[in-house]
Amino acid sequence: MKHIHPPTECDRALKEKVITDGDIAKSVSWYEQNWERISIRLITSLTIEGVTYTQRWQEIFDYKTLPAWRSGQLKGLAVAYVYLTLRQLCRGLRERASP
């Protein structure tokens, strides 16, 4: 299965990566579409770049992080707690699926 992840737009004038609310929403959509596959993979832990993802991580993400993001409580932290986390998870799943 091909993993689709939202692109990070680049502000050429500032030469900085700009992650929009739309990028965050697309990453959440990717997570929701792949939730079951992720859950099955996390039966055994998955370590990516020193971060270990488990089913407990997924439970916290589903019941604490996502509701906080949806209600606007994360504000400037959404990039770190939602977008970058899901980007890392997506990349790790893709790398583990490669032969």
XYZ file of N, CA and C in Angstrom:
297
model
N 0.845 -1.179 0.000
C 0.000 0.000 0.000
C 0.893 1.245 0.000
N 0.628 2.142 -0.894
C 1.401 3.373 -0.976
C 0.949 4.323 0.126
N 1.931 4.909 0.802
C 1.633 5.861 1.868
C 1.621 7.256 1.275
N 0.535 7.957 1.469
C 0.425 9.321 0.987
C 0.482 10.223 2.203
N 1.349 11.185 2.160
C 1.486 12.097 3.286
C 1.483 13.516 2.757
N 0.918 14.419 3.487
C 0.806 15.786 2.979
C 2.163 16.430 2.769
N 2.281 17.183 1.718
C 3.547 17.858 1.467
C 3.740 19.018 2.445
N 4.986 19.323 2.725
C 5.304 20.517 3.493
C 5.594 21.602 2.476
N 4.853 22.671 2.557
C 5.045 23.752 1.614
C 6.273 24.549 2.011
N 6.908 25.158 1.051
C 8.117 25.925 1.311
C 7.877 27.381 0.945
N 8.102 28.254 1.878
C 8.010 29.686 1.613
C 9.364 30.117 1.070
N 9.449 30.282 -0.231
C 10.733 30.561 -0.871
C 11.347 31.883 -0.421
N 10.532 32.853 -0.085
C 11.057 34.137 0.356
C 11.759 34.005 1.709
N 11.168 33.220 2.606
C 11.751 33.051 3.933
C 12.721 31.876 4.002
N 12.655 31.017 2.978
C 13.468 29.803 2.926
C 13.273 28.951 4.172
N 12.039 28.895 4.631
C 11.677 28.079 5.786
C 10.543 27.151 5.391
N 10.470 26.040 6.071
C 9.345 25.143 5.857
C 8.129 25.740 6.530
N 7.029 25.722 5.817
C 5.776 26.235 6.358
C 4.785 25.082 6.387
N 4.360 24.715 7.575
C 3.385 23.643 7.726
C 2.063 24.303 8.075
N 1.095 24.115 7.212
C -0.192 24.788 7.363
C -1.172 23.933 8.161
N -2.275 24.558 8.566
C -3.356 23.811 9.216
C -3.866 22.715 8.290
N -3.863 23.001 6.984
C -4.282 22.000 6.001
C -3.358 20.797 5.982
N -2.047 21.038 6.122
C -1.091 19.930 6.178
C -1.364 19.052 7.399
N -1.647 19.696 8.522
C -1.936 18.949 9.746
C -3.211 18.137 9.569
N -4.239 18.750 9.002
C -5.507 18.048 8.773
C -5.314 16.862 7.830
N -4.484 17.016 6.793
C -4.222 15.911 5.868
C -3.483 14.779 6.568
N -2.572 15.118 7.474
C -1.858 14.059 8.189
C -2.816 13.303 9.110
N -3.752 14.001 9.732
C -4.756 13.344 10.574
C -5.644 12.450 9.704
N -5.992 12.922 8.530
C -6.799 12.117 7.611
C -6.050 10.841 7.229
N -4.749 10.963 6.938
C -3.931 9.780 6.626
C -3.978 8.808 7.798
N -3.821 9.322 9.011
C -3.831 8.483 10.216
C -5.172 7.758 10.348
N -6.258 8.484 10.179
C -7.586 7.878 10.306
C -7.818 6.809 9.252
N -7.356 7.044 8.031
C -7.528 6.068 6.955
C -6.685 4.816 7.190
N -5.578 4.964 7.891
C -4.658 3.852 8.126
C -4.685 3.356 9.563
N -5.684 3.768 10.327
C -5.738 3.477 11.759
C -5.617 1.992 12.061
N -6.400 1.177 11.387
C -6.402 -0.259 11.680
C -5.048 -0.888 11.365
N -4.480 -0.544 10.234
C -3.164 -1.081 9.852
C -2.097 -0.658 10.868
N -2.168 0.589 11.313
C -1.232 1.088 12.320
C -1.412 0.318 13.623
N -2.661 0.128 14.026
C -2.955 -0.582 15.263
C -2.398 -2.003 15.238
N -2.569 -2.679 14.134
C -2.046 -4.041 13.994
C -0.525 -4.033 14.069
N 0.090 -3.061 13.417
C 1.559 -2.974 13.429
C 2.088 -2.673 14.833
N 1.313 -1.941 15.625
C 1.776 -1.554 16.952
C 1.503 -2.613 18.024
N 0.981 -3.771 17.616
C 0.842 -4.875 18.573
C 2.218 -5.176 19.157
N 3.218 -5.183 18.281
C 4.601 -5.203 18.755
C 5.108 -3.785 18.557
N 5.889 -3.281 19.456
C 6.317 -1.882 19.382
C 7.127 -1.607 18.114
N 7.127 -0.369 17.714
C 7.841 0.086 16.532
C 8.712 1.259 16.955
N 10.026 1.137 16.804
C 10.943 2.210 17.179
C 11.445 2.892 15.907
N 11.281 4.204 15.879
C 11.690 5.013 14.737
C 12.509 6.179 15.267
N 13.762 6.239 14.849
C 14.650 7.328 15.248
C 14.643 7.536 16.763
N 14.681 6.443 17.514
C 14.741 6.513 18.965
C 13.408 6.698 19.669
N 12.320 6.840 18.926
C 10.988 6.991 19.512
C 10.256 5.666 19.354
N 9.696 5.154 20.446
C 8.981 3.892 20.408
C 7.477 4.143 20.386
N 6.834 3.603 19.365
C 5.380 3.689 19.217
C 4.785 2.356 19.632
N 3.745 2.399 20.463
C 3.074 1.202 20.948
C 1.566 1.418 20.832
N 0.811 0.378 21.163
C -0.637 0.559 21.169
C -1.042 1.561 22.248
N -0.284 1.669 23.307
C -0.561 2.671 24.349
C -0.394 4.074 23.763
N 0.650 4.271 22.917
C 0.831 5.564 22.254
C -0.418 5.889 21.433
N -0.907 4.896 20.682
C -2.065 5.117 19.834
C -3.294 5.467 20.664
N -3.460 4.820 21.803
C -4.583 5.119 22.685
C -4.521 6.566 23.184
N -3.355 6.994 23.607
C -3.189 8.378 24.075
C -3.419 9.355 22.928
N -2.892 9.034 21.755
C -3.064 9.902 20.592
C -4.544 10.044 20.250
N -5.268 8.911 20.263
C -6.697 8.913 19.903
C -7.569 9.646 20.918
N -7.279 9.457 22.205
C -8.185 9.968 23.240
C -7.730 11.253 23.929
N -6.494 11.655 23.692
C -6.024 12.901 24.307
C -5.511 13.900 23.265
N -4.547 13.455 22.439
C -3.915 14.379 21.491
C -4.890 14.862 20.426
N -5.551 13.940 19.738
C -6.478 14.353 18.673
C -7.638 15.198 19.196
N -8.279 14.831 20.300
C -9.339 15.703 20.814
C -8.824 17.099 21.178
N -7.618 17.175 21.740
C -7.046 18.491 22.073
C -6.794 19.288 20.802
N -6.309 18.632 19.746
C -6.073 19.325 18.476
C -7.400 19.796 17.870
N -8.377 18.907 17.855
C -9.679 19.255 17.262
C -10.349 20.424 17.989
N -10.144 20.525 19.287
C -10.772 21.608 20.052
C -9.931 22.886 20.044
N -8.772 22.851 19.388
C -7.929 24.044 19.299
C -7.028 24.274 20.496
N -6.938 23.308 21.378
C -6.124 23.467 22.583
C -4.625 23.358 22.339
N -4.208 22.761 21.226
C -2.780 22.595 20.983
C -2.118 23.829 20.384
N -2.890 24.656 19.742
C -2.393 25.892 19.107
C -1.071 25.655 18.400
N 0.005 26.277 18.826
C 1.293 26.154 18.155
C 1.973 24.811 18.324
N 1.435 23.955 19.170
C 2.053 22.653 19.409
C 1.574 21.581 18.441
N 0.582 21.885 17.630
C 0.018 20.892 16.714
C 1.051 20.382 15.714
N 1.951 21.241 15.291
C 2.978 20.791 14.345
C 3.812 19.687 14.992
N 4.252 19.903 16.221
C 5.103 18.917 16.892
C 4.333 17.681 17.328
N 3.175 17.877 17.945
C 2.456 16.755 18.537
C 1.598 15.971 17.550
N 1.239 16.573 16.452
C 0.391 15.885 15.483
C 1.151 15.671 14.173
N 1.485 16.749 13.479
C 2.057 16.635 12.140
C 3.387 15.888 12.119
N 4.352 16.360 12.903
C 5.679 15.738 12.858
C 5.651 14.310 13.392
N 4.827 14.056 14.393
C 4.693 12.702 14.927
C 4.136 11.760 13.867
N 3.078 12.190 13.184
C 2.485 11.331 12.156
C 3.409 11.196 10.950
N 4.148 12.239 10.647
C 5.108 12.170 9.538
C 6.172 11.112 9.856
N 6.678 11.129 11.084
C 7.681 10.154 11.493
C 7.102 8.735 11.476
N 5.900 8.584 11.978
C 5.245 7.279 11.985
C 5.039 6.768 10.559
N 4.575 7.616 9.682
C 4.361 7.245 8.278
C 5.671 6.790 7.642
N 6.715 7.560 7.852
C 8.029 7.223 7.287
C 8.516 5.883 7.841
N 8.360 5.669 9.153
C 8.790 4.414 9.762
C 8.030 3.218 9.236
N 6.731 3.358 9.058
C 5.926 2.264 8.504
C 6.343 1.961 7.074
N 6.602 2.997 6.310
C 7.023 2.814 4.924
C 8.380 2.099 4.861
N 9.321 2.500 5.715
C 10.640 1.881 5.713
C 10.581 0.427 6.141
N 9.714 0.117 7.117
C 9.599 -1.272 7.605
C 8.906 -2.153 6.581
N 8.096 -1.558 5.715
C 7.368 -2.331 4.698
C 8.247 -2.625 3.489
N 9.331 -1.868 3.329
C 10.219 -2.073 2.179
C 11.002 -3.367 2.354
N 11.254 -4.053 1.231
C 12.008 -5.314 1.319
C 13.456 -5.108 1.697
